[in-house]
PDB file of C-alpha atoms in Angstrom:
ATOM      1  CA  MET A  58      -0.835 -13.922  26.408  1.00 93.00           C
ATOM      2  CA  SER A  59      -3.289 -12.213  24.108  1.00 94.00           C
ATOM      3  CA  ALA A  60      -4.167 -13.227  20.336  1.00 92.00           C
ATOM      4  CA  LYS A  61      -2.499  -9.876  19.332  1.00 95.00           C
ATOM      5  CA  THR A  62       0.549 -10.364  21.826  1.00 96.00           C
ATOM      6  CA  PHE A  63       1.145 -13.656  20.196  1.00 94.00           C
ATOM      7  CA  GLN A  64       1.124 -12.398  16.525  1.00 96.00           C
ATOM      8  CA  ILE A  65       3.122  -9.451  17.186  1.00 96.00           C
ATOM      9  CA  LEU A  66       5.964 -11.561  19.125  1.00 97.00           C
ATOM     10  CA  VAL A  67       5.899 -14.218  16.531  1.00 97.00           C
ATOM     11  CA  GLY A  68       6.146 -11.820  13.635  1.00 97.00           C
ATOM     12  CA  LEU A  69       8.820  -9.683  15.430  1.00 97.00           C
ATOM     13  CA  ILE A  70      10.977 -12.886  15.623  1.00 97.00           C
ATOM     14  CA  GLY A  71      10.271 -13.912  12.081  1.00 96.00           C
ATOM     15  CA  LEU A  72      11.362 -10.527  10.779  1.00 97.00           C
ATOM     16  CA  GLY A  73      14.384 -10.546  13.201  1.00 96.00           C
ATOM     17  CA  PHE A  74      15.646 -13.650  11.705  1.00 96.00           C
ATOM     18  CA  THR A  75      15.003 -12.467   8.139  1.00 96.00           C
ATOM     19  CA  LEU A  76      17.251  -9.274   9.309  1.00 96.00           C
ATOM     20  CA  ILE A  77      19.909 -11.356  10.851  1.00 96.00           C
ATOM     21  CA  PHE A  78      19.757 -13.768   7.458  1.00 95.00           C
ATOM     22  CA  PHE A  79      20.334 -10.628   5.109  1.00 95.00           C
ATOM     23  CA  ILE A  80      23.172  -9.452   7.498  1.00 96.00           C
ATOM     24  CA  VAL A  81      24.799 -12.595   7.602  1.00 95.00           C
ATOM     25  CA  VAL A  82      24.247 -14.427   4.979  1.00 93.00           C
ATOM     26  CA  VAL A  83      23.650 -12.274   2.179  1.00 94.00           C
ATOM     27  CA  PRO A  84      26.954 -10.416   1.823  1.00 95.00           C
ATOM     28  CA  PRO A  85      29.125 -13.630   1.821  1.00 94.00           C
ATOM     29  CA  LEU A  86      26.910 -15.229  -1.111  1.00 93.00           C
ATOM     30  CA  LEU A  87      27.117 -11.545  -3.332  1.00 94.00           C
ATOM     31  CA  VAL A  88      30.880 -12.097  -3.068  1.00 95.00           C
ATOM     32  CA  ASN A  89      30.894 -15.727  -3.907  1.00 93.00           C
ATOM     33  CA  PRO A  90      27.431 -16.777  -5.351  1.00 93.00           C
ATOM     34  CA  ASP A  91      28.126 -20.657  -5.002  1.00 93.00           C
ATOM     35  CA  ILE A  92      24.782 -21.851  -3.371  1.00 91.00           C
ATOM     36  CA  ILE A  93      25.648 -25.328  -3.386  1.00 93.00           C
ATOM     37  CA  GLY A  94      28.870 -24.498  -1.488  1.00 92.00           C
ATOM     38  CA  ALA A  95      26.853 -22.338   1.230  1.00 90.00           C
ATOM     39  CA  LEU A  96      24.386 -25.141   1.488  1.00 89.00           C
ATOM     40  CA  ALA A  97      27.210 -27.553   2.006  1.00 92.00           C
ATOM     41  CA  ALA A  98      28.578 -25.253   4.619  1.00 91.00           C
ATOM     42  CA  GLY A  99      26.018 -26.319   7.078  1.00 90.00           C
ATOM     43  CA  PHE A 100      27.644 -29.611   7.197  1.00 95.00           C
ATOM     44  CA  VAL A 101      31.446 -29.087   8.025  1.00 94.00           C
ATOM     45  CA  ASN A 102      31.284 -30.512  10.900  1.00 95.00           C
ATOM     46  CA  PRO A 103      29.241 -32.775  13.371  1.00 95.00           C
ATOM     47  CA  TYR A 104      27.619 -30.163  15.403  1.00 95.00           C
ATOM     48  CA  SER A 105      26.690 -27.967  12.706  1.00 94.00           C
ATOM     49  CA  SER A 106      25.527 -31.020  10.690  1.00 96.00           C
ATOM     50  CA  GLY A 107      23.417 -31.863  13.521  1.00 95.00           C
ATOM     51  CA  TYR A 108      21.717 -28.447  13.449  1.00 94.00           C
ATOM     52  CA  SER A 109      21.440 -28.508   9.610  1.00 96.00           C
ATOM     53  CA  SER A 110      19.761 -31.763   9.648  1.00 96.00           C
ATOM     54  CA  ASP A 111      17.372 -30.570  12.255  1.00 97.00           C
ATOM     55  CA  VAL A 112      16.455 -27.517  10.271  1.00 96.00           C
ATOM     56  CA  ILE A 113      15.871 -29.657   7.195  1.00 97.00           C
ATOM     57  CA  ALA A 114      13.658 -31.884   9.256  1.00 98.00           C
ATOM     58  CA  CYS A 115      11.610 -29.026  10.467  1.00 98.00           C
ATOM     59  CA  TRP A 116      11.088 -27.631   6.812  1.00 98.00           C
ATOM     60  CA  PHE A 117       9.516 -30.992   6.099  1.00 98.00           C
ATOM     61  CA  ILE A 118       7.697 -31.333   9.200  1.00 98.00           C
ATOM     62  CA  LEU A 119       5.890 -27.664   8.199  1.00 98.00           C
ATOM     63  CA  ALA A 120       5.520 -28.366   4.969  1.00 98.00           C
ATOM     64  CA  VAL A 121       3.527 -31.556   5.658  1.00 98.00           C
ATOM     65  CA  TRP A 122       1.539 -29.712   8.308  1.00 98.00           C
ATOM     66  CA  ILE A 123       0.802 -26.849   5.853  1.00 98.00           C
ATOM     67  CA  ILE A 124      -0.125 -29.603   3.034  1.00 97.00           C
ATOM     68  CA  TYR A 125      -2.547 -31.181   5.667  1.00 97.00           C
ATOM     69  CA  GLU A 126      -4.363 -28.251   6.890  1.00 97.00           C
ATOM     70  CA  ALA A 127      -4.625 -26.733   3.334  1.00 95.00           C
ATOM     71  CA  ASN A 128      -7.127 -29.751   2.975  1.00 95.00           C
ATOM     72  CA  SER A 129      -8.383 -30.493   6.427  1.00 96.00           C
ATOM     73  CA  GLN A 130      -8.725 -26.779   7.792  1.00 95.00           C
ATOM     74  CA  ALA A 131      -8.919 -24.941   4.395  1.00 94.00           C
ATOM     75  CA  ILE A 132      -6.002 -22.922   5.386  1.00 96.00           C
ATOM     76  CA  LYS A 133      -5.203 -20.576   2.300  1.00 96.00           C
ATOM     77  CA  TYR A 134      -1.850 -19.364   1.128  1.00 96.00           C
ATOM     78  CA  GLY A 135       0.377 -21.856   3.175  1.00 96.00           C
ATOM     79  CA  TRP A 136       2.475 -22.351  -0.076  1.00 96.00           C
ATOM     80  CA  VAL A 137       4.026 -19.175   0.638  1.00 97.00           C
ATOM     81  CA  CYS A 138       5.121 -20.126   3.900  1.00 97.00           C
ATOM     82  CA  ILE A 139       6.805 -23.396   2.424  1.00 98.00           C
ATOM     83  CA  VAL A 140       8.771 -21.099   0.131  1.00 97.00           C
ATOM     84  CA  LEU A 141       9.867 -18.989   2.988  1.00 97.00           C
ATOM     85  CA  GLY A 142      10.900 -21.661   4.986  1.00 96.00           C
ATOM     86  CA  ALA A 143      13.382 -22.515   2.428  1.00 95.00           C
ATOM     87  CA  VAL A 144      14.854 -18.894   1.983  1.00 93.00           C
ATOM     88  CA  PRO A 145      15.255 -17.182   4.119  1.00 95.00           C
ATOM     89  CA  GLY A 146      14.440 -20.152   6.646  1.00 95.00           C
ATOM     90  CA  VAL A 147      12.039 -22.415   8.902  1.00 97.00           C
ATOM     91  CA  ALA A 148      11.815 -19.470  11.337  1.00 97.00           C
ATOM     92  CA  VAL A 149       9.997 -17.010   8.964  1.00 97.00           C
ATOM     93  CA  GLY A 150       8.062 -19.917   7.336  1.00 97.00           C
ATOM     94  CA  LEU A 151       6.701 -20.896  10.741  1.00 98.00           C
ATOM     95  CA  ALA A 152       5.963 -17.547  12.192  1.00 98.00           C
ATOM     96  CA  LEU A 153       4.250 -16.727   9.009  1.00 97.00           C
ATOM     97  CA  TYR A 154       2.015 -19.624   9.152  1.00 98.00           C
ATOM     98  CA  LEU A 155       1.186 -19.382  12.380  1.00 97.00           C
ATOM     99  CA  ILE A 156       0.103 -15.991  11.897  1.00 97.00           C
ATOM    100  CA  ILE A 157      -2.060 -16.719   8.592  1.00 97.00           C
ATOM    101  CA  ARG A 158      -3.633 -19.761  10.405  1.00 97.00           C
ATOM    102  CA  HIS A 159      -4.507 -17.849  13.575  1.00 96.00           C
ATOM    103  CA  ARG A 160      -6.164 -15.458  11.537  1.00 95.00           C
ATOM    104  CA  GLN A 161      -7.845 -17.736   8.949  1.00 96.00           C
ATOM    105  CA  LEU A 162      -9.141 -20.030  12.058  1.00 95.00           C
ATOM    106  CA  ALA A 163     -10.307 -16.887  13.803  1.00 91.00           C
ATOM    107  CA  GLU A 164     -12.900 -15.804  10.825  1.00 84.00           C
TER     108      GLU A 164
END
C-alpha cells in the first residue's frame, strides 16, 4: 500500500465515523442534552459496558502515545487528536494522529 493510499483510507474511515456520529448521536443529544446520561448509556448492559470500557482504554493508550511522541519524536499538534479522541471518538483521534504523524516523520 502506498503512503498516499494509507492516508486517504485512514482519513476516509475517520470521516466516515464522524458522519455516523453526527447522524446517530447528535440528534438525540439535541432533544435531550443530558451528557452524563448519554455517557452512562454506554454501560447499560455487560456487552455495551465491555465495548465502552475498551473505547475508554483505547483513548488513554492513544493519549499516552501522543504525549510520548510529542517528546520523543517531536510530533506537533497531537493534542488536537486527544480532544477529537474524546468527541467524536477514538476512531477520529487515531485516524488524524496517524496522518499527522506520517506527514511529520516523512519531512
